[in-house]
Coordinates of C-alpha atoms and ligand atoms in Angstrom, one line a residue:
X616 CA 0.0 0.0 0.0
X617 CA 1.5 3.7 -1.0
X618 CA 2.3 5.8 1.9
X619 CA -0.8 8.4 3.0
X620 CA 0.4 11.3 1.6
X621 CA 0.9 14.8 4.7
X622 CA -1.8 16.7 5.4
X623 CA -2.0 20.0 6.7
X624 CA -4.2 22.1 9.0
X625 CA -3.3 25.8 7.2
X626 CA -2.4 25.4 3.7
X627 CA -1.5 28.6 1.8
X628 CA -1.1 28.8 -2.5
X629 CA 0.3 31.5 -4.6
X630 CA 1.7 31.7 -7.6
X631 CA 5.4 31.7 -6.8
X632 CA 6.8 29.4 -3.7
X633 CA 9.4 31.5 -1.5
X634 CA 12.4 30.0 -3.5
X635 CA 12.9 29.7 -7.3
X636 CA 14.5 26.9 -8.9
X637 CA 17.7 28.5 -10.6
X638 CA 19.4 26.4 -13.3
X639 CA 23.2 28.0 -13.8
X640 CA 25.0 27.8 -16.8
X641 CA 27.3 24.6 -15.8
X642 CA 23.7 23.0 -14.9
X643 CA 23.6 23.0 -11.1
X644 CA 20.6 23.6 -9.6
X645 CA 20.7 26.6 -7.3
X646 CA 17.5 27.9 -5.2
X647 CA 17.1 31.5 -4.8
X648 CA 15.0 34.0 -2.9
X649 CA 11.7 34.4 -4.9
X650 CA 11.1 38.6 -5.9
X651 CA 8.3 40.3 -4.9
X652 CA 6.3 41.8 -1.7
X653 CA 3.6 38.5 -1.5
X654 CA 6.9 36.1 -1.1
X655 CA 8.3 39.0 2.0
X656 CA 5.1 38.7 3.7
X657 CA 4.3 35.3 3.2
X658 CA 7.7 34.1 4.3
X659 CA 7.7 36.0 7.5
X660 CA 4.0 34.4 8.3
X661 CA 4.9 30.8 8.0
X662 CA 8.1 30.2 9.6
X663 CA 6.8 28.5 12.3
X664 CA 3.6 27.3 11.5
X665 CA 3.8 23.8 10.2
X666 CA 1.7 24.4 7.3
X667 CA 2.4 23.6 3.4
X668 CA 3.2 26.0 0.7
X669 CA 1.9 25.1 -2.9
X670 CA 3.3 27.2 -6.2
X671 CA 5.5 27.3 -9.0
X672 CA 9.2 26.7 -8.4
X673 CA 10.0 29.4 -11.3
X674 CA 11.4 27.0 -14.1
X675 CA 9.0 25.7 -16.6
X676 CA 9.1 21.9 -16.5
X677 CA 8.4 18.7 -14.4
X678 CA 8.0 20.3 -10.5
X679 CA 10.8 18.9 -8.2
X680 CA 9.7 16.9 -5.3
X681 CA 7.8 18.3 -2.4
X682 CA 10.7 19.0 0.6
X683 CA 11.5 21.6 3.5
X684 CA 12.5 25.2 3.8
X685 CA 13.2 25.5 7.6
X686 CA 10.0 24.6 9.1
X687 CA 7.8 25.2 5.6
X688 CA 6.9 22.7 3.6
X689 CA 7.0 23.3 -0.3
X690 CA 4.5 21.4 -2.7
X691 CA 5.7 22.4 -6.2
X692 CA 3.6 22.5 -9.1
X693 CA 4.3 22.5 -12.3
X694 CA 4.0 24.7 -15.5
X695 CA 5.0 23.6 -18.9
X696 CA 7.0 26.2 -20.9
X697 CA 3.5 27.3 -22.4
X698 CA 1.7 27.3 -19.4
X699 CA 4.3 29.8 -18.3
X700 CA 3.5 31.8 -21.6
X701 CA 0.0 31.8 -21.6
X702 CA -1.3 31.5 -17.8
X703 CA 1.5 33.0 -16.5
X704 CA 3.8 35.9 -19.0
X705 CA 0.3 35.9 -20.8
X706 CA -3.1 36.0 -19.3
X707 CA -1.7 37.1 -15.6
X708 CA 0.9 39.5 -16.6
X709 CA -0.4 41.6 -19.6
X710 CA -4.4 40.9 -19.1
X711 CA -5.1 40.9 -15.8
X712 CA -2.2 43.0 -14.4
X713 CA -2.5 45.8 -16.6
X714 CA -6.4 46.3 -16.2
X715 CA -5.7 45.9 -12.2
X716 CA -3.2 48.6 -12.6
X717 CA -5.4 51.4 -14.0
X718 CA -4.6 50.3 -17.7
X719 CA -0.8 51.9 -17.1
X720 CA -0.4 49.7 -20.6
X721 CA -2.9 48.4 -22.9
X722 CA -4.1 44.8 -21.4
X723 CA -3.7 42.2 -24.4
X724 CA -6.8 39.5 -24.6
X725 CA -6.2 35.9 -25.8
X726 CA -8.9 33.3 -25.8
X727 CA -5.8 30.9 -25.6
X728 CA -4.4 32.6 -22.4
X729 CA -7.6 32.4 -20.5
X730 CA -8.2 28.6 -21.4
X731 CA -4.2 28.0 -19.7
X732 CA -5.1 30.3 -16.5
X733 CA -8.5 27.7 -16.8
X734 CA -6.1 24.4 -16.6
X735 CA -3.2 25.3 -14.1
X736 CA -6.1 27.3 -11.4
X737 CA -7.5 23.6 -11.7
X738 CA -3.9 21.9 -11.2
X739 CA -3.1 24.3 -8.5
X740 CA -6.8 23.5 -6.6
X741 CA -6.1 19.8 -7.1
X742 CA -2.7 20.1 -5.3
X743 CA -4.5 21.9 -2.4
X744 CA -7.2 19.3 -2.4
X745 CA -4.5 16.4 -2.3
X746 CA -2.8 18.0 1.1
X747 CA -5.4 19.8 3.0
X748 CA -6.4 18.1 6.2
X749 CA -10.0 17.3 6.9
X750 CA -11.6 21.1 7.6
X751 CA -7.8 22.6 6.5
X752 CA -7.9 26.5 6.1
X753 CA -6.3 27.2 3.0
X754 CA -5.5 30.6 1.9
X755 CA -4.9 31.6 -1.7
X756 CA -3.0 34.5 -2.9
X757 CA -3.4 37.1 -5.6
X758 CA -4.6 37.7 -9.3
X759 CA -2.6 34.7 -10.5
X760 CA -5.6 32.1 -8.3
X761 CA -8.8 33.6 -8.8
X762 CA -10.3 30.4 -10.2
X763 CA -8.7 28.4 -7.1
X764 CA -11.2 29.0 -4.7
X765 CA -14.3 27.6 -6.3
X766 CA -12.3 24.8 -8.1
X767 CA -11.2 24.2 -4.6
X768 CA -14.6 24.3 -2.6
X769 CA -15.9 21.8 -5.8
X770 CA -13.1 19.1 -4.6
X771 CA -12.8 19.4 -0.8
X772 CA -16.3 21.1 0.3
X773 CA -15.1 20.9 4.0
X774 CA -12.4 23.5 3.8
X775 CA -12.4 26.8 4.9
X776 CA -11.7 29.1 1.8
X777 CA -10.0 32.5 2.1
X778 CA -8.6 34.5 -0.7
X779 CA -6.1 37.7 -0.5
X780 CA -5.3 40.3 -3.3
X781 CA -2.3 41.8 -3.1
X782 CA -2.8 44.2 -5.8
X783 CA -5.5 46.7 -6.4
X784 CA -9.0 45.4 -7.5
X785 CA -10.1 47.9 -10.3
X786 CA -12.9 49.7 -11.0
X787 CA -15.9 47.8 -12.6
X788 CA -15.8 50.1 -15.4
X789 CA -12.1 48.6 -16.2
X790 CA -12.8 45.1 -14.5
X791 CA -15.8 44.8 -16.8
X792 CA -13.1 45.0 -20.3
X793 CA -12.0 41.1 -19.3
X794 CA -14.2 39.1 -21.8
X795 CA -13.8 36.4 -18.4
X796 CA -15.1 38.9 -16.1
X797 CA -17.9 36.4 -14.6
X798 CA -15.8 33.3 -14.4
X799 CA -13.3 35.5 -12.5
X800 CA -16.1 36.8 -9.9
X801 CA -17.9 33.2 -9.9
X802 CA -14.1 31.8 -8.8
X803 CA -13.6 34.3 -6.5
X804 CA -16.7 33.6 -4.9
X805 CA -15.9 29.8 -3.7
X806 CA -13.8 31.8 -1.0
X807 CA -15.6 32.5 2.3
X808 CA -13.3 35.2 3.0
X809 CA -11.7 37.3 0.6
X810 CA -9.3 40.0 1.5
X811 CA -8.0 43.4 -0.1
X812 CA -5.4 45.9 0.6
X813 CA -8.0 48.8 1.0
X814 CA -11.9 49.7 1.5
X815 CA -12.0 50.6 -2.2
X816 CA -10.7 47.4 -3.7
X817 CA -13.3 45.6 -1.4
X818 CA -16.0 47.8 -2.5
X819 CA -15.0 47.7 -6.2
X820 CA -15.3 43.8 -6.1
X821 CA -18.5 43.8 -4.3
X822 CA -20.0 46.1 -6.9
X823 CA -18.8 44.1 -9.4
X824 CA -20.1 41.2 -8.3
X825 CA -23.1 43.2 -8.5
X826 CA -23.3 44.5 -11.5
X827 CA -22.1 42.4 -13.5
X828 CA -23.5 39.2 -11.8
X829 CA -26.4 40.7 -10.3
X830 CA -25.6 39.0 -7.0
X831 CA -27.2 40.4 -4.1
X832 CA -25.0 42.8 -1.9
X833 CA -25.1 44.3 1.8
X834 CA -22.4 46.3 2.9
X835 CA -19.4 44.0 2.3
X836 CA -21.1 40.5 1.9
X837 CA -22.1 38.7 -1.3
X838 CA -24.9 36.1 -1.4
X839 CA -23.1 33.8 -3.3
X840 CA -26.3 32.0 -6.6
X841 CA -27.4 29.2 -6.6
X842 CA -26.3 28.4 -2.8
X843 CA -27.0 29.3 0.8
X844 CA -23.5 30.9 1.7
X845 CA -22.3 34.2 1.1
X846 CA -19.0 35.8 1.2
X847 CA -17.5 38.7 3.1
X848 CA -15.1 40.9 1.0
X849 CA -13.4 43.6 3.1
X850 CA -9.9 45.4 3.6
X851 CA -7.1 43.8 5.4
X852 CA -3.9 45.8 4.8
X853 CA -0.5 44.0 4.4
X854 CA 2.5 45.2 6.3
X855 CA 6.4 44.0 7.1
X856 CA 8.3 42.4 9.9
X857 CA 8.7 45.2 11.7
X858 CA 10.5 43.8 14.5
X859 CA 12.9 41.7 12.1
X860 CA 13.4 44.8 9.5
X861 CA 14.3 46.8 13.0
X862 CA 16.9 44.6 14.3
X863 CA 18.4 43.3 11.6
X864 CA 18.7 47.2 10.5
X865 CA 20.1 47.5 14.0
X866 CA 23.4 44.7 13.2
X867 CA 26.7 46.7 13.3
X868 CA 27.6 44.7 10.0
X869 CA 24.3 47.0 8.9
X870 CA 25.4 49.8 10.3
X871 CA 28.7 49.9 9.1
X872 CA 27.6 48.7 5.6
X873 CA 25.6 51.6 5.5
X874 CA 28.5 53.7 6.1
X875 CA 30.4 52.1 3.6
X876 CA 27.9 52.9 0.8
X877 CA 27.7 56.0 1.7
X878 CA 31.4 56.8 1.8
X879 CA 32.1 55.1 -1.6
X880 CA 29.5 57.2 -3.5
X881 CA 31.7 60.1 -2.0
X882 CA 29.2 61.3 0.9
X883 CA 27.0 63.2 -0.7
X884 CA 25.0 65.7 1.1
X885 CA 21.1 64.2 0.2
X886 CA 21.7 60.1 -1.0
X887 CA 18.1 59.3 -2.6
X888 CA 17.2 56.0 -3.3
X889 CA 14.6 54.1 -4.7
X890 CA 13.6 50.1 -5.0
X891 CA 11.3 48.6 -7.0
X892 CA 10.8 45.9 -9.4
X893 CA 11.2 47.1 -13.2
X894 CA 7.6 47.4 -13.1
X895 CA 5.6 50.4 -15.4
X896 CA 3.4 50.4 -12.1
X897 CA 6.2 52.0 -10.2
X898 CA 6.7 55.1 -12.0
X899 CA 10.3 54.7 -12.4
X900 CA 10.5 57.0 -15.1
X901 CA 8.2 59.9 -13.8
X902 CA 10.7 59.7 -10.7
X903 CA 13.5 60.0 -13.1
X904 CA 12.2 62.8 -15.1
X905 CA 11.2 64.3 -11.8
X906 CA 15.1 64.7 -11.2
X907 CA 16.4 65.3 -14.2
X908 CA 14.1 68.4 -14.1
X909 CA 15.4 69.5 -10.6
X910 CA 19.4 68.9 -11.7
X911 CA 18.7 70.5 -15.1
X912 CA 17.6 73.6 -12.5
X913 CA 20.6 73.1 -10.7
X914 CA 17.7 72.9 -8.0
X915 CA 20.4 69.9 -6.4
X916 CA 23.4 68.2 -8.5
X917 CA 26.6 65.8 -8.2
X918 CA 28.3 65.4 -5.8
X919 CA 26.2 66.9 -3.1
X920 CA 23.2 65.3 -4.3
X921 CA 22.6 61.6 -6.3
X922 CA 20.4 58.8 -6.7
X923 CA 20.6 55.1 -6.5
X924 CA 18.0 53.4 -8.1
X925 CA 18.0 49.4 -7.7
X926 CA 15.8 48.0 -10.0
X927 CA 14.9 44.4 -9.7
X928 CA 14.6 42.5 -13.0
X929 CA 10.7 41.6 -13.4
X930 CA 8.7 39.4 -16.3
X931 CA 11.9 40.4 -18.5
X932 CA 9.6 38.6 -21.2
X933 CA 6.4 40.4 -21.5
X934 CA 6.8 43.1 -24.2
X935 CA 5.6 46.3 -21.7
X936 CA 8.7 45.3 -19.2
X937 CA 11.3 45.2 -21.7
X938 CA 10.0 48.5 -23.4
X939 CA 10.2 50.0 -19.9
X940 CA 14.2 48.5 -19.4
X941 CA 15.0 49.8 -22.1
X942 CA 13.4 53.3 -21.5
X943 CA 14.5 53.5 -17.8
X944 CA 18.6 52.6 -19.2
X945 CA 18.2 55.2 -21.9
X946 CA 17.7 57.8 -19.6
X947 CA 19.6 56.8 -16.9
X948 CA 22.4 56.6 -19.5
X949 CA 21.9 60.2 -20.9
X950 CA 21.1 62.0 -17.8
X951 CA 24.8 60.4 -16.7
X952 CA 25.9 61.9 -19.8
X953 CA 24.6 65.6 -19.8
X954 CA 24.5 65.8 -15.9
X955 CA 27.3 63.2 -14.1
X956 CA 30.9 64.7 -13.3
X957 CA 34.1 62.2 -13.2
X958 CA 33.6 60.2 -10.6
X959 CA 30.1 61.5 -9.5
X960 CA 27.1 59.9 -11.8
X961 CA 23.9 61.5 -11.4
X962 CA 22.0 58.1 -11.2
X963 CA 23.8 54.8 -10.0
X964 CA 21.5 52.0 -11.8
X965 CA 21.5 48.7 -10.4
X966 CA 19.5 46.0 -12.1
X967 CA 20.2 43.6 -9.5
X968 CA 18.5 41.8 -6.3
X969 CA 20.5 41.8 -2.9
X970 CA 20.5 40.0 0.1
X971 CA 18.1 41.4 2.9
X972 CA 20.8 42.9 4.9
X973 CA 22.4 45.0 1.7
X974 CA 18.7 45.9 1.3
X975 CA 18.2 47.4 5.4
X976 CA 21.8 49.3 4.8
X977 CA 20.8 50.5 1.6
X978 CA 17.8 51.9 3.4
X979 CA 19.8 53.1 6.5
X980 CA 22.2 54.8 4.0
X981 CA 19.2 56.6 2.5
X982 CA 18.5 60.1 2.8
X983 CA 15.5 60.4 1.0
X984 CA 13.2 56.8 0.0
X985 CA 11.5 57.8 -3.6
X986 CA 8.1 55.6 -3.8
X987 CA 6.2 57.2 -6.5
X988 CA 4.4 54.3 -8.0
X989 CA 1.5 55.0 -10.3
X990 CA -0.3 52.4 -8.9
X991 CA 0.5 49.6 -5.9
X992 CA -1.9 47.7 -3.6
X993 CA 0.4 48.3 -1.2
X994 CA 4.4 48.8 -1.5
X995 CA 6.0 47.1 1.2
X996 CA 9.4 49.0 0.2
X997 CA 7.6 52.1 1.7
X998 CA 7.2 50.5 5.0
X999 CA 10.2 48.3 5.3
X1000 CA 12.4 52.0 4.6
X1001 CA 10.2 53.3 7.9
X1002 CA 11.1 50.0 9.8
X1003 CA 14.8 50.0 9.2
X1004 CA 14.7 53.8 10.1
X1005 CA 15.6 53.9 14.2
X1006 CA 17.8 56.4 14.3
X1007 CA 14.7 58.3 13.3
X1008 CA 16.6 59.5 10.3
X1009 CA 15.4 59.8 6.6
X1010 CA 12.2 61.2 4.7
X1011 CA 9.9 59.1 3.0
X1012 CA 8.4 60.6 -0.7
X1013 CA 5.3 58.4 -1.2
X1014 CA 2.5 58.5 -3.9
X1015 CA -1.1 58.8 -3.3
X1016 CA -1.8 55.9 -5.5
X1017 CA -0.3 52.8 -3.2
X1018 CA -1.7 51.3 -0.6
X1019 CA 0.9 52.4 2.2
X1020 CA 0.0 56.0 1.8
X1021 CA -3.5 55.3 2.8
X1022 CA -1.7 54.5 6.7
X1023 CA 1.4 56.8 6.3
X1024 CA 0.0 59.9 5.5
X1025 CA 2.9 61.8 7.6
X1026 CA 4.5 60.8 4.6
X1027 CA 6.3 63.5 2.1
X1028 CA 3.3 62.9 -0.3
X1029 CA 3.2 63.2 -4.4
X1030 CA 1.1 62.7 -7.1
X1031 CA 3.8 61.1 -9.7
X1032 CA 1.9 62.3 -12.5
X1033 CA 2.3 65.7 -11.1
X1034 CA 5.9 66.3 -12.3
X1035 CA 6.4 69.6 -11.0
X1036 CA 4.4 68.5 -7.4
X1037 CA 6.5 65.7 -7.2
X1038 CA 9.6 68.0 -7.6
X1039 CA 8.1 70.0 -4.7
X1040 CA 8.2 67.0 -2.7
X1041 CA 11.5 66.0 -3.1
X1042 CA 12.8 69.3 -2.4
X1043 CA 10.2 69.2 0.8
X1044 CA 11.8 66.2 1.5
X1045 CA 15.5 67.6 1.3
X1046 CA 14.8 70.5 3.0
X1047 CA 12.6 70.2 6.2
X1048 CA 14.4 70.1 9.4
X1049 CA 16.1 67.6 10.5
X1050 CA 14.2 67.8 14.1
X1051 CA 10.5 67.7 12.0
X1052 CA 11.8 64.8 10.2
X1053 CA 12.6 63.1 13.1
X1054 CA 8.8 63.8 14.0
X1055 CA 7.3 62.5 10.9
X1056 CA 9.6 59.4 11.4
X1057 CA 8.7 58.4 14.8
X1058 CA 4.9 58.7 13.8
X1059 CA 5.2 56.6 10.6
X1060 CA 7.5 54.1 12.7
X1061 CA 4.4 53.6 15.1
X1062 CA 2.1 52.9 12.6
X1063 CA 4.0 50.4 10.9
X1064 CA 4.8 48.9 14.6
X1065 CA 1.5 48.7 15.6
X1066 CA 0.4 47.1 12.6
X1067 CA 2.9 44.7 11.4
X1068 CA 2.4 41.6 9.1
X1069 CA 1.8 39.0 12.2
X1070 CA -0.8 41.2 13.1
X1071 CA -2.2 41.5 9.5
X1072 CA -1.9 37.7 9.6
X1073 CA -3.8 37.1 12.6
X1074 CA -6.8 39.8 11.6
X1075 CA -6.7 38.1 8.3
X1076 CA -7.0 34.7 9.6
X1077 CA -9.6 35.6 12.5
X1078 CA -12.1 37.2 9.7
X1079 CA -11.7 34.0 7.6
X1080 CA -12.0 31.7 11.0
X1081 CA -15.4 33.9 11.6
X1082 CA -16.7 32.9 7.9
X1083 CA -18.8 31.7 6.4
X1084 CA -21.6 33.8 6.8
X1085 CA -25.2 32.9 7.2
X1086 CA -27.5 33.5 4.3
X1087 CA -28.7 37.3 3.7
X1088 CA -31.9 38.2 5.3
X1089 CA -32.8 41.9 5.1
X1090 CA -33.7 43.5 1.9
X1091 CA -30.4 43.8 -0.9
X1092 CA -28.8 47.5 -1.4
X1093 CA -27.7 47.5 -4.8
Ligands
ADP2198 P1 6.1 44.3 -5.5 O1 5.5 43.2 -4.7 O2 5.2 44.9 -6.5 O3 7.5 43.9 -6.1 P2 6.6 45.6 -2.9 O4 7.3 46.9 -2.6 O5 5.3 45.4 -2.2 O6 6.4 45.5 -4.5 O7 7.6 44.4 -2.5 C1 8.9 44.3 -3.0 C2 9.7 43.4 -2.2 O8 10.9 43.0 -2.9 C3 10.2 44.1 -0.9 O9 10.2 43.1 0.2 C4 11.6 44.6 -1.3 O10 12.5 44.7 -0.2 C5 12.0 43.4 -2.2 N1 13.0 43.9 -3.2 C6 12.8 44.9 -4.1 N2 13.9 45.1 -4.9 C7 14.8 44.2 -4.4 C8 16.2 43.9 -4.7 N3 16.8 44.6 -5.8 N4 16.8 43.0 -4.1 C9 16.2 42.3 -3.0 N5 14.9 42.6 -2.7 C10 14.2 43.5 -3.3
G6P2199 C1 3.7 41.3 -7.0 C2 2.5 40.3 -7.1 C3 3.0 38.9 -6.7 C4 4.2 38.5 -7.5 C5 5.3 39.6 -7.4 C6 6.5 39.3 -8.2 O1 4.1 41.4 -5.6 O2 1.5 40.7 -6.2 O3 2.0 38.0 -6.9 O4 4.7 37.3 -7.1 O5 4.8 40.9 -7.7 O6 6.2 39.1 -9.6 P1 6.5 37.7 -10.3 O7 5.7 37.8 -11.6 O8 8.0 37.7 -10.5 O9 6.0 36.6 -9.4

């Protein structure tokens, strides 16, 4: 007889497990820390858990064999080099992503994409099915899963559902372009819990659910056709290890790194900095233009004044992403050229990722933190600068249009579209005292502390615990 196969009581999915599969070029296998804010959060809410982790190992091909990340365990799935075209570069990268994103880029639609995001949300729900426990809660996670949760309530009806977006949810006016739109909602609404980053992405999918599926709605539930359950949609907003981000910010090795950078970009007087993934989202180049307009000015210049923008590569085969690299390193390259001196370069361009620790001294080096995205559900960047920050120094830019400024408002705020506000800000930024930056810090420092991502774990988990919801009684408020 074949050995029962683990079960777990808290099983999460996303699209990306915390470590990638890295093939190198002498064909040694080498894992490596997965990109993006979902893997950071997640990460820091399962060590020490004992629960399973299902997703894609980030090579296309036959998954490895589940195993153990510290006290994680990993269930990979697999995705075919098409599947990782069409389900993944494809329909979640440049259908759903753009129209989350305000339509930054046009969204592309391909019948052939949607029938791959069809197959592999079915894969991923049978993996959950396979190791959830008898009444498991299993959380899925982000744009990539929408089907997942009522695939998943189809093969194990016993298991509490819960579903978490980490991006924006758009407008039904934009959500309503996806030829898919009610399979989306209907997969959505197998979860008994579904979670967004603010008020107005709950309240965007609730009226989309019903508009466009003329469900019935009150407040944030969802009577869910055809069935007696409904589902609660409300905001839960992510956040960072705050505690972790503070200590490990608080090593010497940190300290003195931080130092170090500093000293070998010549200390300049103001070091700016921002971080992002070469995403269009992030406004990379209205930052850039932003600056180039205040050096141009001879507002600021080399060597008091320069900029280090790490940029981590990001979907480097989706047409919109390599349009954007190639953009952001032409201008990087000419502002060098008409604006650098010998041995001072206007912008220092890294298109690399770094170890967590070269990440908390490049923030402790950092006079001013440029977050100017055009759109985020939340940008943990913005709150892991504030958590590395306790020496109370630095000053945080931050757009209105991510998630974090809707809980840092303290922050140096912009509209990125706004180039000349956004110059403002920066200068704001340069130039307020030191002692009223200190103030600004501390307050953003306690909001981040008070509500940091155990505590977004634990609300998130107690809402889903507290579902499902009995059926809808009073009359429906459309
Ligand atoms: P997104 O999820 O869209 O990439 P977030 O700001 O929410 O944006 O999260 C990005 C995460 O990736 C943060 O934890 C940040 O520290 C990390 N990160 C970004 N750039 C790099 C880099 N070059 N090297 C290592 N980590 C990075
Ligand atoms: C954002 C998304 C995540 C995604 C990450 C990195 O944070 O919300 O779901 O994993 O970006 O993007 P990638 O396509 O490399 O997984």
């Amino acid at each position: 007889m074949p050995a029962a196969r683990q079960t777990f009581d808290l099983v999460i999915a996303a699209n990306r497990l915390p470590v990638d599969q890295v093939t190198t070029l002498d064909g040694q296998i080498e894992w490596r820390r997965s990109p993006g804010g979902l893997v950071t959060a997640m990460e820091s809410v399962m060590r020490g858990r004992d629960g399973a982790w299902v997703g894609w190992a980030g090579e296309p091909g036959a998954p490895p064999e589940p195993f153990g990340e510290g006290d994680i365990h990993l269930h990979p799935v697999g995705l075919s080099a098409a599947d990782v075209r069409d389900y993944y570069e494809g329909f979640s990268n440049d259908t759903l992503w753009p129209i989350y994103h305000d339509v930054i880029v046009p969204a592309t639609f391909h019948r052939e994409w949607w029938t791959s995001y069809q197959s592999v949300n079915q894969r991923f729900a049978e993996a959950v099915a396979e190791i959830a426990a008898e009444q498991a809660t299993v959380w899925v996670h982000d744009y990539q899963l929408q089907l997942v949760p009522a695939m998943l309530r189809r093969l194990r009806p016993d298991v509490r559902i819960g579903w978490f977006d980490h991006i924006p949810f758009p407008p039904v006016e934009l959500f309503a372009q996806l030829p898919w739109r009610g399979q989306l909602l209907e997969g959505l609404l197998g979860a008994d819990f579904l979670g967004f980053q603010r008020q107005a992405d709950a309240r965007n999918f609730v009226r989309a659910c019903s508009q466009l599926l003329k469900a019935q709605t009150r407040g944030d539930l969802v009577q869910v056709e055809g069935t007696q359950r409904q589902a609660r949609a409300s905001a839960v907003p992510i956040s960072v290890d705050f505690k972790g981000l503070e200590a490990l910010a608080k090593q010497p090795e940190v300290i003195a790194r931080a130092r170090e950078i500093r000293a070998s970009l010549g200390d300049p007087r103001v070091l700016m900095l921002g971080v992002d993934r070469l995403d269009y989202t992030k406004g990379i180049r209205h930052r850039l233009k932003a600056y180039e307009e205040l050096l141009v000015e001879r507002q600021i210049g080399p060597p008091e004044v320069t900029l280090v923008q790490v940029a981590t590569p990001s979907r480097e085969r989706v047409a919109a992403y390599r349009n954007l690299r190639s953009e952001v390193e032409q201008t990087v390259g000419r502002i060098n050229g008409e604006l650098g001196q010998i041995g001072s370069p206007a912008v220092h361009y890294l298109h690399h990722s770094y170890p967590r620790e070269e990440m908390a001294a490049l923030f402790l080096a950092a006079d001013v933190m440029l977050v100017t995205p055009l759109r985020d559900g939340m940008n943990l960047v913005a709150k892991e600068y504030v958590a590395c920050r306790h020496d109370l120094g630095g000053a945080l830019v931050l757009s209105e249009f991510t998630g974090a400024w809707h809980e840092l408002h303290q922050a140096f705020a912009c509209n990125p579209h706004d180039i000349e506000g956004l110059k403002q800000a920066i200068l704001r930024a340069i130039n307020t005292p030191a002692k009223d930056k200190q103030r600004i810090m501390r307050s953003l420092r306690r909001r981040v502390s008070d509500h940091d991502v155990q505590r977004w774990a634990a609300r998130y988990l107690a809402a889903l615990a507290a579902a499902p919801e009995p059926p809808l009684r009073e009359e429906t408020r459309r």
